[in-house]
Amino acid sequence: MTMVDIGRLISLIFIGGGLLWLFISGLKGKEVDRRIIFLFIFLSVATPILFPITFGEKATPVVKAVFDKVESLPEGSRVLISFDFDPAMAPEVQPMANAITRHSLTKGHKVIFMSLFATGQALLTQSLRKVVGEEFPELEECKDYVNVGFKAGNEGVLNVIVTDFKKMFPTDVNNVPYDSIEVFDGIKSCKDIDLIVSIGGGMPGVKEWVLFVGDPGNVPVAAGVAAVVAPQMYPYYPEQILGILGGVKGAAEYESELIKNYPHFAEMDTPALRMMGPQTLAHMVIMIFIVIGNVLFFVSRRKRRGK
Amino acid sequence: MKREIPLLITFIVGVVLIVSVFVPPTETLGEDFSVFFDIIAVFAFFLGGGNLVQSHFSKARKRQTDWGYSIVTLVGFVAMLTIGLFKLGNPGGISAPPTAEGSLFQEIFDFVIMPLSATMYSLLAFFVASASYRAFRAKNREATILLVAAFIILLGRTPFGMLVTGWIPESFDILQIPNMAIWIMNSPNLAGQRAIMIGIGLGVVSMSLRIILGIERTYLGGDD
Amino acid sequence: MHVGKSTSLYLPQLFFLFLFICNFLLLSLVYAQTDDPLLNSEDSSVAIPDSELVVVAPVTSLIAEDYKYDDGKQINLSWVPSIDDQLVGSKVLGYRLFRIIDDGKPELLAKLRCGANSYSDGKLKSESVYSYYLEAFSKNFIATSTRTVPISPEREWINFDRKYLFLLAFIIGGAVIFFIESARRGKKLFVRKIAGLEAVDEAIGRATEMGRPILFIPGILDMNDVQTLAGITILGRVSQQIANYDTKIRMPVSRSLVMTAARETIKAAYQTAGRPDQYSDDMVNYVTDEQFGYVAAVDGIMVREKPATVFLMGAFFAESLILAETGNSVGAIQIAGTARPAQLPFFIAACDFTLIGEELFAASAYLSGEPKQLGSLKGQDVGKGIAMAAILIGVLAETIGTAWNVEFMNDVVRWLTILFTTQ
Amino acid sequence: MEHVALWIAAFLTLGIYSFLYKDNIWYKLCESIFVGISAGYWFVVLFWDNIYGKFWVGVFPPKAYNDAGELVNSAEPDYLLIVGAVLGVMMISRLIPKIGWVSRWPLAFIVGSTSGLYLINYFTSNMMRQVEATIIPLFGMNYELSAYDIIGNLVIVIGTFTGLVYFFFSKEHKGWFGRTAKIGIWTIMITFGASFGYTVMSRMSLLIGRIDFLFGDWLGLIK
């Protein structure tokens, strides 16, 4: 048993024991102070981060659809990944962007990176440095992938690039002119792109991509969104959006699918799978608190009726 | 008069914008007006920013409770304005965008505003738990429905949903919790969302008309 | 009458203005140094190596059409691609589209990929005449198509694509105005009770009894959002009540324009209540435009001033629950309302009363109690009736139509779909 | 520099979290820093974006030159923007009490344009589009629909319909009407419960991000 195992055991016993104790005092009709709830939430999140706990994930059809699309495109296909999120959303959706980037580059697709969020550009650079720079050092910028960065104008940008990509992005971020970028060979507009992946759940985001590019240009759009907005995206699936990665769970499913098909990814960073540990534990804790709350309610109602 | 003219302006602008939707040559008017709004908003900031300076300034001068914090706010505000407007510490000089990478202005954003913002946002994790503990109790039929729906979805978001109901045979797989969760999201959830949205659409029409017609005029102040 | 205020109070603001003017001067400096990178990039042409000539056929049936229902700015082009443009092993490498304005020199408009068969040319002038031709090119051969007949984009005055939108908006808007008018003429109109709004009086009374302030949060968006407008109109009603009870109102806002509007609103309410002397600008203060910075400050105000009643009326995003939970923890009665479906669950969970979507927009009319305002709510119901009827008829017709292939039912569906389709 | 920034970020993060226990000096300090700096930040960004980027560049568009130094076509100045600036200046007139009432004009302009713009916008996107989306066949002969889909469609139609009944203002919720409205409010409650439950995950992610930062980037406890 390593130190990690011991730490994990102690914290789990503490969380479990504490909840049991709260449950029993709930039976006696004692309300839980909200600060105690806060403490348990902190513990349930911090423990799996310090002492990794992972749960197996199986890809659901909505996620599998995105994976299969990337998998089935012929080598050299053009994939556009748009980083439509800000730092606040990043922890949830950046792992998806990274996973899809990894997958596309492994398959030999040529990837165009862009962002509709001003603050997304920095996150994009960060992802490029981390994923492309470290894991795919042999790839050349402009030849195998290109970063055109952020353009202000929200859906206005999309409205233009659906007919003319160069008009909005005359150069990439390093001021390399459009026409000398190999990735853009033969690409006039978004209609010439084989797959568009929009990551992010805000405004502008997936909805705008679908309405302004996907539908009018008849381009397949895949989405990666924060869990909050995912339900609002389901009505578009599968006609207008071919697949949806919803929240960390979606990302984790994608990562596990990636590992299943390309075992060497197991050694690489799988942040979403790692994140599902604290998620699962925190969800359990919340559910137990809901149970305790209801126990309390029925106990106190019986007491009142007793009187 | 001081009240009639603004009411007239509201009426004319409102009607023109509604009509412009049907008249192609004026179609871009809405966009033009949004740009006007952006410009007005910056001018209005003199009132807002001025109010910020003024209230903290007077708080500090009168030594009211917590006046020290007012000084911190003031210093932060003025420093940020000076750095940003005059582009101090910006490698690109005066013609570079203020938020250029590596500029002092952007660095303060990254190192101060970003962690603060992300942390404030993350407080939600705690509040979601305390709110669900308090609110999801089977007090009456509506609350019970709320509770059950939330509980199923929560279970569906963990591997435990599959663990508890994975034994259910294929032909009844809708009863497996993850599938049930998706079904709830796509059917009753969608229905509720739609009813709310249609209502909102009509509510906006009615309120906008009240405003344009000058029936709703509280925002315009009195006749002084 | 204006309450006299010394100009010295405005000193910080004047200083601010000075800063602004200084900065405006700076603009010219910046301006001198920037140029437009868009126009400076050179167009690189395709290099043609020497080898065997690859002859290709030009495109056919090139047609230029005016785009209907616009301001005379767009021409749509369509054509049949060259027969040598094939999916695999295509001889054609791409197309070059040229445009001729008013018999001028042809200019390269765009380079298009193989398989392209349409293009829309926007931002044109209706005074000019345009014609187009396409070049299909192989690696060393160029095939030029015929020129299109010169046309100019036409300016249309009425967008007939939107006639059904006009019809529906006219009926529902007309219903709203009709009921407002009939209420004005004295017709009695019934409006059911809305729980959240019935509680407003009591909530304000409670704050008065406890001697604690009332906190009013109009959401975090600016005046260009309709939910903020709804919040401000509600503020109008609420602050009248507050002025009557002589309770304290506290209103931190995150937008300067909202601050201005809110001040006007509260001031008017105090005047109506006959207590203009009780009003002060300090009731409303600007905090910051930053979403969570504003939330941090409001949370601080909540725990320090312990308001008895909190109103959350407007556009809320993630902060909804942070504000509502903090308000709940200080024991305030909370009445919330928003039209953002994603945030409603949190208000339902953490607040005492919640106005759901439409109720937010109806609130001010309801609270005013004026017949003509209530009349507008009746008009809304006509809209709901239309929506419900359309759904009922549409679903039945579509079900019967698809299940038993009844042509008449399919027509009904087609007609309804056209009616409700937006362009 | 990196190191100092890390410590500042950690200090601010913990300061905000201390609020969960109770209001204290540390939180107040973080709050006041946050308010001051962010207010300044947004003003600067809005100033450069709108006053410079939209107004100034719009009225005095930059001239573009080609490599030979000749003037090539530059954008035409948009003098309409000056109206916006005039309205903006009217807004500031509040600073001078005597003519302060002029500031109501831009306010009236904004309120009018917001109402006009949203009236049609919301009407099309919220009302018309949603009604159109709800016109669906419950079942069909020509294509396969599973029993779940049929039940789902039925639920969507009934839920939307009864939900609208709930929002009706002109009739008291009594009798059959009340019972129909009841089904509507139940549907809406399922909607709320479901969205709430669904959101928990993304909220937790945010906390995970911060704890990752504290334990990983700052304390270096995570490898």
Coordinates of C-alpha atoms in Angstrom, one line a residue, chain C residues 2 10 13 17 20 23-24 27 30-31 34-36 39-40 42 165 168-169 172 190-194 223-227 229 257 260-261 264 286-290 292-293 296-297 299-300 303-304 318 326 344-346 348-349 356 358-359 362 377-378 380-381 383-385 387-388 390-392 394-395 398-399 402-404 416-417 419-422, chain D residues 19 23 27-28 31 34-35 38-39 42-43 46-48 51-52 55-56 60-67 72-74 76 91-92 94-95 97 103-104 107 110-111 114-115 118 120 122-124 127-129 131-132 134-143 157 160-161 164-173 185 188-189 191-192 195-196 199 203:
Chain C
H2 CA -34.1 70.2 -8.5
Y10 CA -19.0 66.4 -9.6
Q13 CA -16.4 63.1 -12.7
L17 CA -13.9 63.7 -18.3
F20 CA -11.1 61.2 -21.5
N23 CA -7.2 60.3 -24.5
F24 CA -9.2 61.4 -27.5
L27 CA -6.5 58.6 -30.9
V30 CA -2.7 55.8 -32.9
Y31 CA -4.5 56.5 -36.0
T34 CA -2.2 52.0 -38.1
D35 CA -2.9 50.9 -41.6
D36 CA -5.2 48.3 -42.9
L39 CA -5.5 45.6 -48.3
N40 CA -1.8 45.1 -48.2
E42 CA -0.5 40.5 -52.3
L165 CA -44.4 37.4 -40.1
L168 CA -48.9 37.2 -37.4
A169 CA -47.2 40.2 -35.7
I172 CA -51.0 39.7 -32.1
F190 CA -60.1 39.9 -15.6
V191 CA -56.5 38.9 -14.9
R192 CA -55.7 35.9 -12.7
K193 CA -53.5 36.2 -9.6
I194 CA -49.8 35.8 -10.0
M223 CA -30.3 48.6 -21.3
N224 CA -30.1 47.0 -24.7
D225 CA -31.6 43.9 -23.3
V226 CA -35.3 43.6 -23.1
Q227 CA -35.1 41.8 -19.7
L229 CA -36.1 46.9 -19.5
L257 CA -26.8 53.2 -18.4
T260 CA -29.0 56.4 -15.1
A261 CA -32.3 54.8 -16.0
E264 CA -34.7 58.4 -13.2
Y286 CA -22.5 51.6 -10.2
V287 CA -20.1 48.8 -9.3
T288 CA -18.4 47.3 -12.3
D289 CA -19.2 45.8 -15.7
E290 CA -17.3 42.6 -14.8
F292 CA -18.3 38.2 -11.2
G293 CA -16.7 41.4 -9.8
A296 CA -18.6 39.7 -5.4
A297 CA -19.7 43.2 -4.4
D299 CA -22.6 39.3 -2.1
G300 CA -20.7 41.6 0.2
V303 CA -24.0 39.9 4.2
R304 CA -23.1 43.3 5.5
A318 CA -24.3 31.9 -13.8
T326 CA -26.3 34.3 -0.4
L344 CA -34.9 29.7 -13.8
P345 CA -34.3 26.3 -12.0
F346 CA -31.9 28.0 -9.6
I348 CA -37.0 28.2 -8.2
A349 CA -34.7 26.3 -5.8
I356 CA -41.2 32.5 -14.9
E358 CA -43.5 35.7 -19.5
E359 CA -44.5 36.6 -16.0
A362 CA -46.2 41.0 -17.5
L377 CA -51.9 41.0 -21.0
K378 CA -55.1 40.0 -22.6
Q380 CA -50.7 38.3 -25.1
D381 CA -53.3 35.6 -24.4
G383 CA -51.1 35.1 -29.1
K384 CA -51.0 32.1 -26.8
G385 CA -54.3 31.0 -28.2
A387 CA -49.9 29.2 -30.7
M388 CA -51.9 26.6 -29.0
A390 CA -51.5 26.0 -34.4
I391 CA -49.8 23.3 -32.4
L392 CA -53.0 21.3 -31.9
G394 CA -50.7 21.1 -36.9
V395 CA -49.9 18.0 -34.9
E398 CA -49.4 16.1 -39.6
T399 CA -50.1 12.8 -37.8
T402 CA -48.2 11.1 -42.5
A403 CA -49.9 8.1 -41.1
W404 CA -52.7 7.7 -43.7
L416 CA -49.0 26.2 -41.1
T417 CA -45.3 25.6 -41.6
L419 CA -47.0 30.6 -41.8
F420 CA -44.7 30.0 -38.9
T421 CA -41.4 29.8 -40.8
T422 CA -39.1 32.7 -40.3
Chain D
F19 CA -16.4 34.0 2.2
D23 CA -17.5 37.6 5.5
Y27 CA -12.7 38.6 1.3
K28 CA -13.3 42.4 1.5
E31 CA -13.7 42.2 -3.4
F34 CA -11.8 43.0 -8.0
V35 CA -14.2 45.8 -8.3
S38 CA -12.3 45.1 -13.3
A39 CA -14.2 48.4 -13.7
W42 CA -13.8 47.1 -18.9
F43 CA -13.8 50.8 -19.4
L46 CA -15.0 49.4 -24.3
F47 CA -13.2 52.7 -25.0
W48 CA -10.8 51.2 -27.5
I51 CA -15.0 54.8 -29.3
Y52 CA -11.9 54.1 -31.3
F55 CA -16.7 55.5 -33.9
W56 CA -13.3 56.9 -34.8
F60 CA -12.1 58.5 -40.3
P61 CA -11.4 55.2 -42.0
P62 CA -7.7 54.5 -42.2
K63 CA -6.2 54.8 -45.7
A64 CA -4.6 51.8 -47.2
Y65 CA -1.5 52.0 -49.4
N66 CA -0.2 49.3 -51.7
D67 CA 3.5 48.4 -52.0
V72 CA -5.8 52.1 -52.9
N73 CA -9.5 52.1 -52.3
S74 CA -10.2 53.0 -48.7
E76 CA -16.0 55.3 -47.0
M91 CA -26.0 61.5 -21.9
I92 CA -23.2 63.3 -20.1
R94 CA -26.4 65.0 -16.6
L95 CA -23.3 66.3 -15.1
P97 CA -27.9 69.8 -13.5
S103 CA -30.0 63.0 -21.1
R104 CA -33.4 61.5 -21.3
L107 CA -32.2 57.0 -22.9
I110 CA -32.1 53.3 -26.3
V111 CA -35.4 52.1 -24.8
T114 CA -34.4 47.9 -27.7
S115 CA -38.1 47.5 -27.7
Y118 CA -36.5 42.7 -29.6
I120 CA -39.6 41.2 -33.8
Y122 CA -38.2 37.5 -29.8
F123 CA -41.4 37.0 -31.8
T124 CA -39.7 35.1 -34.5
M127 CA -42.7 32.3 -30.7
M128 CA -42.9 31.4 -34.4
R129 CA -39.9 29.1 -34.5
V131 CA -44.4 26.7 -32.6
E132 CA -43.1 25.5 -35.9
T134 CA -43.7 21.6 -32.2
I135 CA -45.7 20.8 -35.3
I136 CA -44.5 17.2 -35.4
P137 CA -46.2 13.9 -36.3
L138 CA -47.0 11.8 -33.3
F139 CA -46.3 8.7 -35.4
G140 CA -46.1 7.9 -39.0
M141 CA -46.6 4.9 -41.3
N142 CA -43.8 5.7 -43.8
Y143 CA -41.0 5.6 -41.3
V157 CA -46.9 18.2 -27.7
T160 CA -45.9 22.5 -24.6
F161 CA -49.7 22.9 -24.9
L164 CA -49.0 27.5 -22.4
V165 CA -52.3 27.0 -20.6
Y166 CA -50.5 27.6 -17.3
F167 CA -49.3 30.9 -18.6
F168 CA -52.8 32.1 -19.6
F169 CA -53.6 35.3 -17.7
S170 CA -57.3 35.7 -18.5
K171 CA -58.7 32.7 -16.8
E172 CA -58.5 31.6 -13.2
H173 CA -56.8 28.2 -12.7
I185 CA -46.7 23.3 -14.3
I188 CA -42.3 22.9 -16.3
M189 CA -41.2 21.4 -12.9
T191 CA -37.8 20.9 -16.9
F192 CA -36.4 22.8 -13.9
S195 CA -31.8 21.3 -16.0
F196 CA -30.7 21.7 -12.4
T199 CA -26.0 21.6 -14.5
R203 CA -20.5 23.7 -11.7

